[in-house]
Structure formats: structure tokens, C-alpha cells
Amino acid sequence: IITTATSALTTTKPTHSETITKPTKFYTEPFHTPTKSDIDCIHQHQIHHPIQAFSIGQKCTHGYPQAYGNHPCEYKISGGLFRLTCPMLVQAIDEWEARGGVRELNDLVMGSEDLTRSFHAVNQRTVRVRKAVIDAHPGGMEKITSRLGDFNAERLLASGIAGLGPNAGVDVKCLHAHVADQLCRPADDDSDTIGKEILRLLKVERGVAVDGSMNDCW
């Protein structure tokens, strides 16, 4: 089932042989609508509470979703647009962040003009996509404004990845969020993103099988 820019999110009923649904576009960008089995998988194995997903990210070698697009206002109001669900990646990034991973990436980004441009592009995209998803949800903006008030609603709309403010400068903040952003892009997206660089470093320098381990890591 395909969602449109004027309808609420719907999901398909799962079968064991179901395939990824056709993409829906929010602000000209395609996103795959999650199936019920995608949602159930994330509930049972990673998040352990109900989620409000407008899209599903790439899947690992075992066929499990590695990330999802988090709806900003379907049920709860939420600023985080993309969330990581792969337990192996979550653990690997947790360990890296505990050892200074965010500082390491900030130094890397600030030392590279290309990565700095990519950083700003990723945050600008987050703002665009969030607004498009909100606009596609009936009464979405009114709901956010009534819950948060005008000032905080505008702050939410203007925030980038991991709630980064528009005037915050270069601050990667959360490696998980950048990887989730990358994994929720189309497989043929050749943009140079911070998430793509993080995945490369996880694989090359930290030995993480970013597409899924040989064992069933769930």
C-alpha cells in the first residue's frame, strides 16, 4: 500500500513472502512504507514499545530492518526523524561513542570541507522531510502547535538530526541518528553523508559487519 502526500500512513498485512513496498514520496524523496511484519519485528526485537513509523530503512542480510523513519506527529510529538534498530549496529556505536566517537567524528567533519558540506546538507534534508511528513498528516501542524505552542513548534520544525538547532554549528551529536539517516535513504542514493562515513569507519577500522553478521545477530 502506498501512502500519498495527502493521506495518513497505512500499512500492509504481512505474509512471510512479502517484499518491500513501492516507495512513497515526501518532499520528492522516496521512502518505503513499513509492513506490519516490519513493525512487529522492531517492536519485538529492538524498541520494545510501539513505534510510529512513516518509512522503513534498508534491511540486513537476515532480512531485518536496520532503521526506520519516525513519524513526527502521528501519535506522540517527536523531533527525532530517523532511528536505528539494528541491535548489532546500536551496540557497536554505543561502544564507539563511549570511547569518544562523537568527538572523533566532529574533528573529522570540521577538518574536511566536503564532510562539512555533507553535514549541513543532511541537516537541511531532515528539516525538509520532517515538514513534508507533517504536512501530509491531516491536522499535523495544528496538532504540534497545540501541544508545543508556537515557539517550540517552530524550534522542532527547524531542528536537524538529533534535534540540532539551526544555529548550532557543526555538532554530529549522535552517531546512531546519522547512520539511521543513511540507512533510510534509497539504496541507489550516492550522496556523501556523515552516516555513510560512519558505516565505512565501523566496517574498515572497527571490524563491524554493517550489513549483518554471519550469525543471526537478533
PDB file of C-alpha atoms in Angstrom:
ATOM      1  CA  ILE A   1       0.000   0.000   0.000  1.00  0.00           C
ATOM      2  CA  ILE A   2       1.355   3.407  -0.924  1.00  0.00           C
ATOM      3  CA  THR A   3       0.841   6.500   1.160  1.00  0.00           C
ATOM      4  CA  THR A   4       0.379   9.831  -0.576  1.00  0.00           C
ATOM      5  CA  ALA A   5       1.210  13.387   0.335  1.00  0.00           C
ATOM      6  CA  THR A   6      -2.393  13.980   1.396  1.00  0.00           C
ATOM      7  CA  SER A   7      -3.240  10.773   3.250  1.00  0.00           C
ATOM      8  CA  ALA A   8      -2.366   9.237   6.591  1.00  0.00           C
ATOM      9  CA  LEU A   9       0.076   6.370   6.836  1.00  0.00           C
ATOM     10  CA  THR A  10      -1.265   2.882   6.126  1.00  0.00           C
ATOM     11  CA  THR A  11       0.429  -0.481   6.331  1.00  0.00           C
ATOM     12  CA  THR A  12       0.034  -3.760   4.519  1.00  0.00           C
ATOM     13  CA  LYS A  13      -0.892  -7.040   6.133  1.00  0.00           C
ATOM     14  CA  PRO A  14       2.210  -9.230   6.328  1.00  0.00           C
ATOM     15  CA  THR A  15       2.996 -12.546   4.769  1.00  0.00           C
ATOM     16  CA  HIS A  16       6.232 -14.467   5.105  1.00  0.00           C
ATOM     17  CA  SER A  17       6.986 -13.801   1.443  1.00  0.00           C
ATOM     18  CA  GLU A  18       6.172 -10.086   1.414  1.00  0.00           C
ATOM     19  CA  THR A  19       8.588  -7.748  -0.343  1.00  0.00           C
ATOM     20  CA  ILE A  20       9.468  -4.117   0.207  1.00  0.00           C
ATOM     21  CA  THR A  21       6.560  -1.900  -0.781  1.00  0.00           C
ATOM     22  CA  LYS A  22       6.762   0.665  -3.528  1.00  0.00           C
ATOM     23  CA  PRO A  23       8.183   3.993  -2.412  1.00  0.00           C
ATOM     24  CA  THR A  24       6.133   6.930  -1.202  1.00  0.00           C
ATOM     25  CA  LYS A  25       7.482  10.414  -1.772  1.00  0.00           C
ATOM     26  CA  PHE A  26       7.848  13.084   0.877  1.00  0.00           C
ATOM     27  CA  TYR A  27       9.445  16.255  -0.495  1.00  0.00           C
ATOM     28  CA  THR A  28      10.312  14.428  -3.757  1.00  0.00           C
ATOM     29  CA  GLU A  29      12.228  11.734  -1.838  1.00  0.00           C
ATOM     30  CA  PRO A  30      11.115   8.086  -1.917  1.00  0.00           C
ATOM     31  CA  PHE A  31      10.512   6.188   1.322  1.00  0.00           C
ATOM     32  CA  HIS A  32       9.287   2.625   1.716  1.00  0.00           C
ATOM     33  CA  THR A  33       6.092   2.166   3.718  1.00  0.00           C
ATOM     34  CA  PRO A  34       6.686  -0.361   6.523  1.00  0.00           C
ATOM     35  CA  THR A  35       4.687  -3.579   6.534  1.00  0.00           C
ATOM     36  CA  LYS A  36       3.088  -4.948   9.676  1.00  0.00           C
ATOM     37  CA  SER A  37       5.823  -7.567   9.963  1.00  0.00           C
ATOM     38  CA  ASP A  38       8.456  -4.802   9.791  1.00  0.00           C
ATOM     39  CA  ILE A  39       6.727  -3.013  12.662  1.00  0.00           C
ATOM     40  CA  ASP A  40       6.312  -6.233  14.656  1.00  0.00           C
ATOM     41  CA  CYS A  41       9.975  -7.117  14.154  1.00  0.00           C
ATOM     42  CA  ILE A  42      11.110  -3.760  15.506  1.00  0.00           C
ATOM     43  CA  HIS A  43       8.689  -3.961  18.445  1.00  0.00           C
ATOM     44  CA  GLN A  44       9.738  -7.443  19.491  1.00  0.00           C
ATOM     45  CA  HIS A  45      13.476  -7.353  18.977  1.00  0.00           C
ATOM     46  CA  GLN A  46      14.693  -3.818  19.457  1.00  0.00           C
ATOM     47  CA  ILE A  47      12.498  -0.935  20.527  1.00  0.00           C
ATOM     48  CA  HIS A  48      10.176  -2.926  22.818  1.00  0.00           C
ATOM     49  CA  HIS A  49       7.420  -0.325  22.657  1.00  0.00           C
ATOM     50  CA  PRO A  50       5.022   0.879  19.940  1.00  0.00           C
ATOM     51  CA  ILE A  51       6.572   2.978  17.206  1.00  0.00           C
ATOM     52  CA  GLN A  52       5.115   5.483  14.772  1.00  0.00           C
ATOM     53  CA  ALA A  53       6.909   4.749  11.508  1.00  0.00           C
ATOM     54  CA  PHE A  54       6.376   6.539   8.211  1.00  0.00           C
ATOM     55  CA  SER A  55       9.104   4.559   6.437  1.00  0.00           C
ATOM     56  CA  ILE A  56      11.335   1.536   6.766  1.00  0.00           C
ATOM     57  CA  GLY A  57      15.056   1.595   6.121  1.00  0.00           C
ATOM     58  CA  GLN A  58      17.392  -0.856   4.447  1.00  0.00           C
ATOM     59  CA  LYS A  59      17.379  -4.439   5.636  1.00  0.00           C
ATOM     60  CA  CYS A  60      20.338  -6.518   6.765  1.00  0.00           C
ATOM     61  CA  THR A  61      21.453  -9.828   5.289  1.00  0.00           C
ATOM     62  CA  HIS A  62      18.933 -11.582   7.542  1.00  0.00           C
ATOM     63  CA  GLY A  63      16.043  -9.517   6.187  1.00  0.00           C
ATOM     64  CA  TYR A  64      15.520  -7.406   9.314  1.00  0.00           C
ATOM     65  CA  PRO A  65      15.005  -3.621   9.147  1.00  0.00           C
ATOM     66  CA  GLN A  66      18.070  -1.693  10.295  1.00  0.00           C
ATOM     67  CA  ALA A  67      16.337   1.667  10.776  1.00  0.00           C
ATOM     68  CA  TYR A  68      13.030   3.428  10.336  1.00  0.00           C
ATOM     69  CA  GLY A  69      11.600   6.875   9.734  1.00  0.00           C
ATOM     70  CA  ASN A  70       9.920   8.111  12.912  1.00  0.00           C
ATOM     71  CA  HIS A  71       6.665   9.984  12.275  1.00  0.00           C
ATOM     72  CA  PRO A  72       6.846  13.432  13.904  1.00  0.00           C
ATOM     73  CA  CYS A  73       3.191  13.634  14.955  1.00  0.00           C
ATOM     74  CA  GLU A  74       1.164  10.506  14.200  1.00  0.00           C
ATOM     75  CA  TYR A  75       0.632   9.752  17.909  1.00  0.00           C
ATOM     76  CA  LYS A  76       3.272  11.441  20.022  1.00  0.00           C
ATOM     77  CA  ILE A  77       5.152  14.576  19.024  1.00  0.00           C
ATOM     78  CA  SER A  78       8.747  13.657  18.232  1.00  0.00           C
ATOM     79  CA  GLY A  79      11.684  15.556  16.798  1.00  0.00           C
ATOM     80  CA  GLY A  80      13.919  12.564  16.019  1.00  0.00           C
ATOM     81  CA  LEU A  81      13.213  11.724  12.371  1.00  0.00           C
ATOM     82  CA  PHE A  82      15.267   8.566  11.774  1.00  0.00           C
ATOM     83  CA  ARG A  83      16.027   5.859  14.320  1.00  0.00           C
ATOM     84  CA  LEU A  84      18.444   2.950  14.296  1.00  0.00           C
ATOM     85  CA  THR A  85      17.029  -0.503  15.092  1.00  0.00           C
ATOM     86  CA  CYS A  86      19.797  -2.999  14.249  1.00  0.00           C
ATOM     87  CA  PRO A  87      20.981  -4.298  17.672  1.00  0.00           C
ATOM     88  CA  MET A  88      24.468  -5.026  16.380  1.00  0.00           C
ATOM     89  CA  LEU A  89      24.930  -1.513  14.978  1.00  0.00           C
ATOM     90  CA  VAL A  90      23.389   0.054  18.082  1.00  0.00           C
ATOM     91  CA  GLN A  91      25.831  -1.825  20.322  1.00  0.00           C
ATOM     92  CA  ALA A  92      28.847  -1.080  18.125  1.00  0.00           C
ATOM     93  CA  ILE A  93      28.018   2.628  18.067  1.00  0.00           C
ATOM     94  CA  ASP A  94      27.276   2.690  21.804  1.00  0.00           C
ATOM     95  CA  GLU A  95      30.764   1.328  22.430  1.00  0.00           C
ATOM     96  CA  TRP A  96      32.359   3.763  19.988  1.00  0.00           C
ATOM     97  CA  GLU A  97      30.549   6.773  21.462  1.00  0.00           C
ATOM     98  CA  ALA A  98      31.628   5.698  24.956  1.00  0.00           C
ATOM     99  CA  ARG A  99      35.215   5.931  23.701  1.00  0.00           C
ATOM    100  CA  GLY A 100      34.849   9.390  22.177  1.00  0.00           C
ATOM    101  CA  GLY A 101      33.216   8.571  18.851  1.00  0.00           C
ATOM    102  CA  VAL A 102      31.216  11.799  18.645  1.00  0.00           C
ATOM    103  CA  ARG A 103      34.307  13.915  19.312  1.00  0.00           C
ATOM    104  CA  GLU A 104      36.232  11.883  16.732  1.00  0.00           C
ATOM    105  CA  LEU A 105      33.574  12.470  14.071  1.00  0.00           C
ATOM    106  CA  ASN A 106      33.281  16.158  14.913  1.00  0.00           C
ATOM    107  CA  ASP A 107      37.039  16.544  14.439  1.00  0.00           C
ATOM    108  CA  LEU A 108      36.804  14.645  11.152  1.00  0.00           C
ATOM    109  CA  VAL A 109      33.923  16.760   9.846  1.00  0.00           C
ATOM    110  CA  MET A 110      35.454  20.080  10.882  1.00  0.00           C
ATOM    111  CA  GLY A 111      38.712  19.072   9.188  1.00  0.00           C
ATOM    112  CA  SER A 112      37.065  18.365   5.832  1.00  0.00           C
ATOM    113  CA  GLU A 113      35.237  20.875   3.640  1.00  0.00           C
ATOM    114  CA  ASP A 114      33.428  18.039   1.857  1.00  0.00           C
ATOM    115  CA  LEU A 115      32.182  16.474   5.087  1.00  0.00           C
ATOM    116  CA  THR A 116      31.190  19.893   6.433  1.00  0.00           C
ATOM    117  CA  ARG A 117      29.062  20.475   3.334  1.00  0.00           C
ATOM    118  CA  SER A 118      27.598  16.998   3.723  1.00  0.00           C
ATOM    119  CA  PHE A 119      26.823  17.674   7.377  1.00  0.00           C
ATOM    120  CA  HIS A 120      24.845  20.807   6.538  1.00  0.00           C
ATOM    121  CA  ALA A 121      23.083  19.088   3.623  1.00  0.00           C
ATOM    122  CA  VAL A 122      21.976  16.216   5.861  1.00  0.00           C
ATOM    123  CA  ASN A 123      20.511  18.596   8.433  1.00  0.00           C
ATOM    124  CA  GLN A 124      18.743  20.673   5.775  1.00  0.00           C
ATOM    125  CA  ARG A 125      17.251  17.491   4.327  1.00  0.00           C
ATOM    126  CA  THR A 126      15.999  16.472   7.768  1.00  0.00           C
ATOM    127  CA  VAL A 127      14.135  19.781   8.067  1.00  0.00           C
ATOM    128  CA  ARG A 128      12.585  19.388   4.597  1.00  0.00           C
ATOM    129  CA  VAL A 129      11.495  15.788   5.051  1.00  0.00           C
ATOM    130  CA  ARG A 130      10.066  16.370   8.541  1.00  0.00           C
ATOM    131  CA  LYS A 131       7.948  19.260   7.263  1.00  0.00           C
ATOM    132  CA  ALA A 132       6.732  17.189   4.306  1.00  0.00           C
ATOM    133  CA  VAL A 133       5.706  14.300   6.571  1.00  0.00           C
ATOM    134  CA  ILE A 134       3.907  16.691   8.930  1.00  0.00           C
ATOM    135  CA  ASP A 135       2.138  18.410   6.025  1.00  0.00           C
ATOM    136  CA  ALA A 136       0.996  15.011   4.707  1.00  0.00           C
ATOM    137  CA  HIS A 137      -0.617  14.128   8.043  1.00  0.00           C
ATOM    138  CA  PRO A 138      -4.131  15.580   8.414  1.00  0.00           C
ATOM    139  CA  GLY A 139      -4.011  18.287  11.063  1.00  0.00           C
ATOM    140  CA  GLY A 140      -0.343  17.575  11.693  1.00  0.00           C
ATOM    141  CA  MET A 141       0.888  21.137  12.130  1.00  0.00           C
ATOM    142  CA  GLU A 142      -2.142  22.129  14.187  1.00  0.00           C
ATOM    143  CA  LYS A 143      -1.520  19.169  16.496  1.00  0.00           C
ATOM    144  CA  ILE A 144       2.127  20.109  17.011  1.00  0.00           C
ATOM    145  CA  THR A 145       1.310  23.758  17.659  1.00  0.00           C
ATOM    146  CA  SER A 146      -1.462  22.935  20.121  1.00  0.00           C
ATOM    147  CA  ARG A 147       0.818  20.571  22.055  1.00  0.00           C
ATOM    148  CA  LEU A 148       4.032  22.598  21.989  1.00  0.00           C
ATOM    149  CA  GLY A 149       2.962  26.188  21.427  1.00  0.00           C
ATOM    150  CA  ASP A 150       4.108  28.377  18.541  1.00  0.00           C
ATOM    151  CA  PHE A 151       7.684  28.924  19.730  1.00  0.00           C
ATOM    152  CA  ASN A 152       8.549  25.283  20.430  1.00  0.00           C
ATOM    153  CA  ALA A 153       6.717  24.124  17.307  1.00  0.00           C
ATOM    154  CA  GLU A 154       8.935  26.384  15.203  1.00  0.00           C
ATOM    155  CA  ARG A 155      12.017  25.079  17.022  1.00  0.00           C
ATOM    156  CA  LEU A 156      11.007  21.497  16.242  1.00  0.00           C
ATOM    157  CA  LEU A 157      10.422  22.321  12.568  1.00  0.00           C
ATOM    158  CA  ALA A 158      13.823  23.999  12.289  1.00  0.00           C
ATOM    159  CA  SER A 159      15.828  21.287  14.049  1.00  0.00           C
ATOM    160  CA  GLY A 160      18.135  18.957  12.191  1.00  0.00           C
ATOM    161  CA  ILE A 161      19.428  15.494  13.065  1.00  0.00           C
ATOM    162  CA  ALA A 162      19.164  14.596  16.764  1.00  0.00           C
ATOM    163  CA  GLY A 163      17.422  17.908  17.468  1.00  0.00           C
ATOM    164  CA  LEU A 164      20.349  20.057  16.312  1.00  0.00           C
ATOM    165  CA  GLY A 165      19.348  23.717  16.271  1.00  0.00           C
ATOM    166  CA  PRO A 166      19.736  25.761  13.066  1.00  0.00           C
ATOM    167  CA  ASN A 167      22.455  27.952  14.615  1.00  0.00           C
ATOM    168  CA  ALA A 168      24.311  25.226  16.493  1.00  0.00           C
ATOM    169  CA  GLY A 169      27.238  24.927  14.092  1.00  0.00           C
ATOM    170  CA  VAL A 170      28.966  21.619  13.400  1.00  0.00           C
ATOM    171  CA  ASP A 171      27.997  19.067  16.029  1.00  0.00           C
ATOM    172  CA  VAL A 172      27.408  15.474  14.955  1.00  0.00           C
ATOM    173  CA  LYS A 173      25.720  14.856  18.352  1.00  0.00           C
ATOM    174  CA  CYS A 174      24.602  11.261  17.760  1.00  0.00           C
ATOM    175  CA  LEU A 175      26.235   8.653  15.532  1.00  0.00           C
ATOM    176  CA  HIS A 176      23.137   6.449  15.732  1.00  0.00           C
ATOM    177  CA  ALA A 177      20.970   9.174  14.188  1.00  0.00           C
ATOM    178  CA  HIS A 178      23.362   9.777  11.292  1.00  0.00           C
ATOM    179  CA  VAL A 179      23.576   6.059  10.499  1.00  0.00           C
ATOM    180  CA  ALA A 180      19.774   5.803  10.649  1.00  0.00           C
ATOM    181  CA  ASP A 181      19.537   8.722   8.211  1.00  0.00           C
ATOM    182  CA  GLN A 182      21.833   6.900   5.797  1.00  0.00           C
ATOM    183  CA  LEU A 183      20.004   3.570   6.105  1.00  0.00           C
ATOM    184  CA  CYS A 184      16.632   5.200   5.408  1.00  0.00           C
ATOM    185  CA  ARG A 185      17.852   6.575   2.079  1.00  0.00           C
ATOM    186  CA  PRO A 186      17.269   4.680  -1.180  1.00  0.00           C
ATOM    187  CA  ALA A 187      19.911   2.038  -1.867  1.00  0.00           C
ATOM    188  CA  ASP A 188      20.985   3.930  -5.005  1.00  0.00           C
ATOM    189  CA  ASP A 189      21.418   7.259  -3.179  1.00  0.00           C
ATOM    190  CA  ASP A 190      25.019   8.262  -3.853  1.00  0.00           C
ATOM    191  CA  SER A 191      25.057  11.281  -1.517  1.00  0.00           C
ATOM    192  CA  ASP A 192      28.128  11.619   0.662  1.00  0.00           C
ATOM    193  CA  THR A 193      26.594  11.621   4.140  1.00  0.00           C
ATOM    194  CA  ILE A 194      28.015  11.534   7.642  1.00  0.00           C
ATOM    195  CA  GLY A 195      26.148   8.269   8.151  1.00  0.00           C
ATOM    196  CA  LYS A 196      27.873   6.709   5.173  1.00  0.00           C
ATOM    197  CA  GLU A 197      31.267   7.724   6.569  1.00  0.00           C
ATOM    198  CA  ILE A 198      30.366   6.303   9.991  1.00  0.00           C
ATOM    199  CA  LEU A 199      29.373   2.975   8.423  1.00  0.00           C
ATOM    200  CA  ARG A 200      32.638   2.926   6.462  1.00  0.00           C
ATOM    201  CA  LEU A 201      34.671   3.539   9.610  1.00  0.00           C
ATOM    202  CA  LEU A 202      32.727   0.894  11.542  1.00  0.00           C
ATOM    203  CA  LYS A 203      33.500  -1.640   8.836  1.00  0.00           C
ATOM    204  CA  VAL A 204      37.076  -0.730   7.953  1.00  0.00           C
ATOM    205  CA  GLU A 205      38.505   0.417  11.291  1.00  0.00           C
ATOM    206  CA  ARG A 206      36.343  -1.379  13.854  1.00  0.00           C
ATOM    207  CA  GLY A 207      35.619  -4.644  12.046  1.00  0.00           C
ATOM    208  CA  VAL A 208      31.820  -4.407  12.248  1.00  0.00           C
ATOM    209  CA  ALA A 209      29.801  -6.357   9.680  1.00  0.00           C
ATOM    210  CA  VAL A 210      27.492  -3.426   8.994  1.00  0.00           C
ATOM    211  CA  ASP A 211      25.168  -5.411   6.701  1.00  0.00           C
ATOM    212  CA  GLY A 212      24.689  -8.187   9.265  1.00  0.00           C
ATOM    213  CA  SER A 213      26.938 -10.771  10.892  1.00  0.00           C
ATOM    214  CA  MET A 214      27.292 -14.368   9.732  1.00  0.00           C
ATOM    215  CA  ASN A 215      25.300 -15.411  12.797  1.00  0.00           C
ATOM    216  CA  ASP A 216      21.726 -14.356  13.438  1.00  0.00           C
ATOM    217  CA  CYS A 217      22.521 -11.249  15.473  1.00  0.00           C
ATOM    218  CA  TRP A 218      18.901 -10.783  16.525  1.00  0.00           C
TER     219      TRP A 218
END
